[in-house]
Amino acid sequence: MYRLVDDFLNDWTAASQGTIQVLKAVTDDKLGQSIVEGHSTLGWLGWHLVGAAGYFSYLAGLKVPMIRQEDPIPATAAEIVAVYEKIANSIKVEAAKLSDEDLVEEVKGFAGPTQRGALLRTLIDHQTHHRGQMTVLLRQAGLPVPGVMGPTKEMQ
């Protein structure tokens, strides 16, 4: 739960930069990589992070670009990165307009009313969860895993 806008902005800056690193590690030929057939692919997970960032932000009352649920996964990894970067930057700009008091205001959450600061924490947690799934798939695909939270095998 965030109670200070600056705390969210600091965390969002680091989290979104980490997600960009992971998204940039995906290559076009590996967008279809999944742990096993029929499970989430690198392309689906990346595009899901784009959509979820917009939707969580919408629920939090931030005016950021959103993709439609029916929008197809882009054909290139660069397209996913570009849309994510646009939304991530918009979140930072819009969140900077909030006051600390706005963070304790109740907004529509997934399971009913929730404090805006709690919803923004869930945005970061959700992103971190799927980013972790993507790092496993990157390694499975033979792609280098960026050191988002510290050095990786590829960095040694």
Tab-separated table of C-alpha atoms in Angstrom:
chain	number	residue	atom	x	y	z
A	1	MET	CA	0.000	0.000	0.000
A	2	TYR	CA	1.462	3.308	-1.020
A	3	ARG	CA	0.849	6.305	1.214
A	4	LEU	CA	3.368	8.628	-0.450
A	5	VAL	CA	3.274	9.427	-4.161
A	6	ASP	CA	7.064	9.714	-4.258
A	7	ASP	CA	7.370	6.147	-2.980
A	8	PHE	CA	5.172	4.852	-5.799
A	9	LEU	CA	7.023	6.928	-8.390
A	10	ASN	CA	10.389	5.587	-7.226
A	11	ASP	CA	9.162	1.994	-7.287
A	12	TRP	CA	7.369	2.426	-10.615
A	13	THR	CA	10.474	3.899	-12.232
A	14	ALA	CA	12.581	0.911	-11.182
A	15	ALA	CA	9.885	-1.679	-11.904
A	16	SER	CA	8.965	-0.355	-15.331
A	17	GLN	CA	12.651	-0.065	-16.324
A	18	GLY	CA	13.127	-3.698	-15.293
A	19	THR	CA	10.136	-4.730	-17.362
A	20	ILE	CA	11.490	-2.823	-20.360
A	21	GLN	CA	14.785	-4.723	-20.011
A	22	VAL	CA	12.934	-8.042	-20.062
A	23	LEU	CA	10.703	-7.015	-22.975
A	24	LYS	CA	13.755	-5.876	-24.965
A	25	ALA	CA	15.392	-9.281	-24.422
A	26	VAL	CA	12.608	-10.981	-26.400
A	27	THR	CA	13.296	-11.601	-30.070
A	28	ASP	CA	10.645	-11.825	-32.766
A	29	ASP	CA	11.385	-15.489	-33.433
A	30	LYS	CA	10.824	-16.318	-29.740
A	31	LEU	CA	7.493	-14.514	-29.215
A	32	GLY	CA	5.789	-17.921	-29.323
A	33	GLN	CA	8.015	-19.476	-26.627
A	34	SER	CA	6.012	-21.105	-23.838
A	35	ILE	CA	6.929	-23.441	-20.992
A	36	VAL	CA	4.838	-26.145	-22.684
A	37	GLU	CA	2.456	-25.981	-25.589
A	38	GLY	CA	-0.836	-24.312	-24.729
A	39	HIS	CA	0.591	-22.108	-21.959
A	40	SER	CA	1.319	-18.377	-21.979
A	41	THR	CA	3.946	-17.317	-24.508
A	42	LEU	CA	6.549	-14.583	-24.249
A	43	GLY	CA	4.471	-12.526	-26.687
A	44	TRP	CA	1.251	-13.043	-24.754
A	45	LEU	CA	2.896	-12.217	-21.417
A	46	GLY	CA	4.506	-9.068	-22.804
A	47	TRP	CA	1.234	-7.876	-24.333
A	48	HIS	CA	-0.609	-8.779	-21.119
A	49	LEU	CA	1.747	-6.489	-19.186
A	50	VAL	CA	0.878	-3.689	-21.612
A	51	GLY	CA	-2.854	-4.257	-21.183
A	52	ALA	CA	-2.715	-4.733	-17.435
A	53	ALA	CA	-0.710	-1.545	-16.888
A	54	GLY	CA	-3.400	0.414	-18.704
A	55	TYR	CA	-6.268	-1.312	-16.931
A	56	PHE	CA	-4.840	-1.018	-13.408
A	57	SER	CA	-4.141	2.643	-14.124
A	58	TYR	CA	-7.691	3.170	-15.363
A	59	LEU	CA	-9.050	1.672	-12.127
A	60	ALA	CA	-6.721	3.961	-10.156
A	61	GLY	CA	-8.161	6.968	-12.009
A	62	LEU	CA	-5.080	7.706	-14.101
A	63	LYS	CA	-5.589	8.852	-17.670
A	64	VAL	CA	-3.185	6.681	-19.648
A	65	PRO	CA	-3.373	5.043	-23.081
A	66	MET	CA	-5.002	1.629	-23.060
A	67	ILE	CA	-5.123	-1.228	-25.504
A	68	ARG	CA	-8.374	-3.023	-26.146
A	69	GLN	CA	-8.727	-6.591	-24.910
A	70	GLU	CA	-9.402	-7.730	-28.463
A	71	ASP	CA	-6.260	-6.053	-29.866
A	72	PRO	CA	-4.031	-8.801	-31.287
A	73	ILE	CA	-0.535	-9.428	-29.978
A	74	PRO	CA	1.841	-7.434	-32.194
A	75	ALA	CA	3.973	-9.332	-34.685
A	76	THR	CA	7.228	-7.882	-33.369
A	77	ALA	CA	8.784	-7.592	-29.951
A	78	ALA	CA	9.717	-3.965	-30.708
A	79	GLU	CA	6.033	-3.052	-31.058
A	80	ILE	CA	5.284	-4.489	-27.604
A	81	VAL	CA	8.208	-2.540	-26.129
A	82	ALA	CA	7.106	0.716	-27.777
A	83	VAL	CA	3.526	0.508	-26.477
A	84	TYR	CA	4.681	-0.528	-23.000
A	85	GLU	CA	7.146	2.382	-22.828
A	86	LYS	CA	4.402	4.829	-23.798
A	87	ILE	CA	2.013	3.526	-21.133
A	88	ALA	CA	4.737	3.266	-18.467
A	89	ASN	CA	5.763	6.871	-19.038
A	90	SER	CA	2.131	8.011	-18.955
A	91	ILE	CA	1.657	6.260	-15.611
A	92	LYS	CA	4.627	8.163	-14.204
A	93	VAL	CA	3.315	11.514	-15.516
A	94	GLU	CA	-0.246	10.914	-14.292
A	95	ALA	CA	0.767	9.516	-10.888
A	96	ALA	CA	2.936	12.598	-10.297
A	97	LYS	CA	-0.280	14.641	-10.387
A	98	LEU	CA	-1.678	12.734	-7.383
A	99	SER	CA	-1.428	13.965	-3.818
A	100	ASP	CA	-0.535	11.714	-0.911
A	101	GLU	CA	-4.157	12.067	0.242
A	102	ASP	CA	-5.330	10.675	-3.120
A	103	LEU	CA	-3.592	7.387	-2.328
A	104	VAL	CA	-5.932	6.595	0.574
A	105	GLU	CA	-9.038	7.413	-1.471
A	106	GLU	CA	-11.149	4.390	-2.321
A	107	VAL	CA	-11.482	3.491	-5.995
A	108	LYS	CA	-13.068	0.582	-7.842
A	109	GLY	CA	-10.816	-2.441	-7.417
A	110	PHE	CA	-11.067	-6.002	-8.713
A	111	ALA	CA	-12.964	-7.242	-5.673
A	112	GLY	CA	-14.729	-4.017	-4.756
A	113	PRO	CA	-13.594	-0.721	-3.295
A	114	THR	CA	-9.893	-0.481	-2.520
A	115	GLN	CA	-7.516	2.307	-1.684
A	116	ARG	CA	-5.730	3.794	-4.693
A	117	GLY	CA	-2.330	3.210	-3.046
A	118	ALA	CA	-3.144	-0.487	-2.601
A	119	LEU	CA	-4.194	-0.804	-6.236
A	120	LEU	CA	-0.951	0.809	-7.393
A	121	ARG	CA	1.014	-1.645	-5.223
A	122	THR	CA	-0.890	-4.501	-6.878
A	123	LEU	CA	0.004	-3.071	-10.305
A	124	ILE	CA	3.700	-3.409	-9.477
A	125	ASP	CA	3.286	-6.839	-7.851
A	126	HIS	CA	1.329	-8.128	-10.863
A	127	GLN	CA	3.976	-6.838	-13.246
A	128	THR	CA	6.785	-8.395	-11.183
A	129	HIS	CA	4.993	-11.769	-11.181
A	130	HIS	CA	4.678	-11.910	-14.967
A	131	ARG	CA	8.130	-10.459	-15.538
A	132	GLY	CA	9.490	-13.374	-13.505
A	133	GLN	CA	7.600	-15.826	-15.705
A	134	MET	CA	9.128	-14.144	-18.730
A	135	THR	CA	12.670	-14.527	-17.406
A	136	VAL	CA	12.161	-18.297	-17.132
A	137	LEU	CA	10.913	-18.388	-20.718
A	138	LEU	CA	13.831	-16.247	-21.898
A	139	ARG	CA	16.275	-18.767	-20.467
A	140	GLN	CA	14.281	-21.678	-21.883
A	141	ALA	CA	14.407	-19.973	-25.296
A	142	GLY	CA	18.184	-19.606	-25.079
A	143	LEU	CA	17.997	-15.816	-24.807
A	144	PRO	CA	20.049	-13.788	-22.303
A	145	VAL	CA	18.245	-12.875	-19.092
A	146	PRO	CA	18.784	-9.245	-18.067
A	147	GLY	CA	19.856	-8.484	-14.507
A	148	VAL	CA	16.695	-6.766	-13.350
A	149	MET	CA	17.069	-7.555	-9.644
A	150	GLY	CA	20.765	-8.355	-9.672
A	151	PRO	CA	23.312	-10.206	-11.793
A	152	THR	CA	22.227	-13.189	-13.854
A	153	LYS	CA	24.190	-16.175	-15.140
A	154	GLU	CA	24.718	-14.352	-18.428
A	155	MET	CA	26.365	-11.409	-16.661
A	156	GLN	CA	29.050	-13.473	-14.868
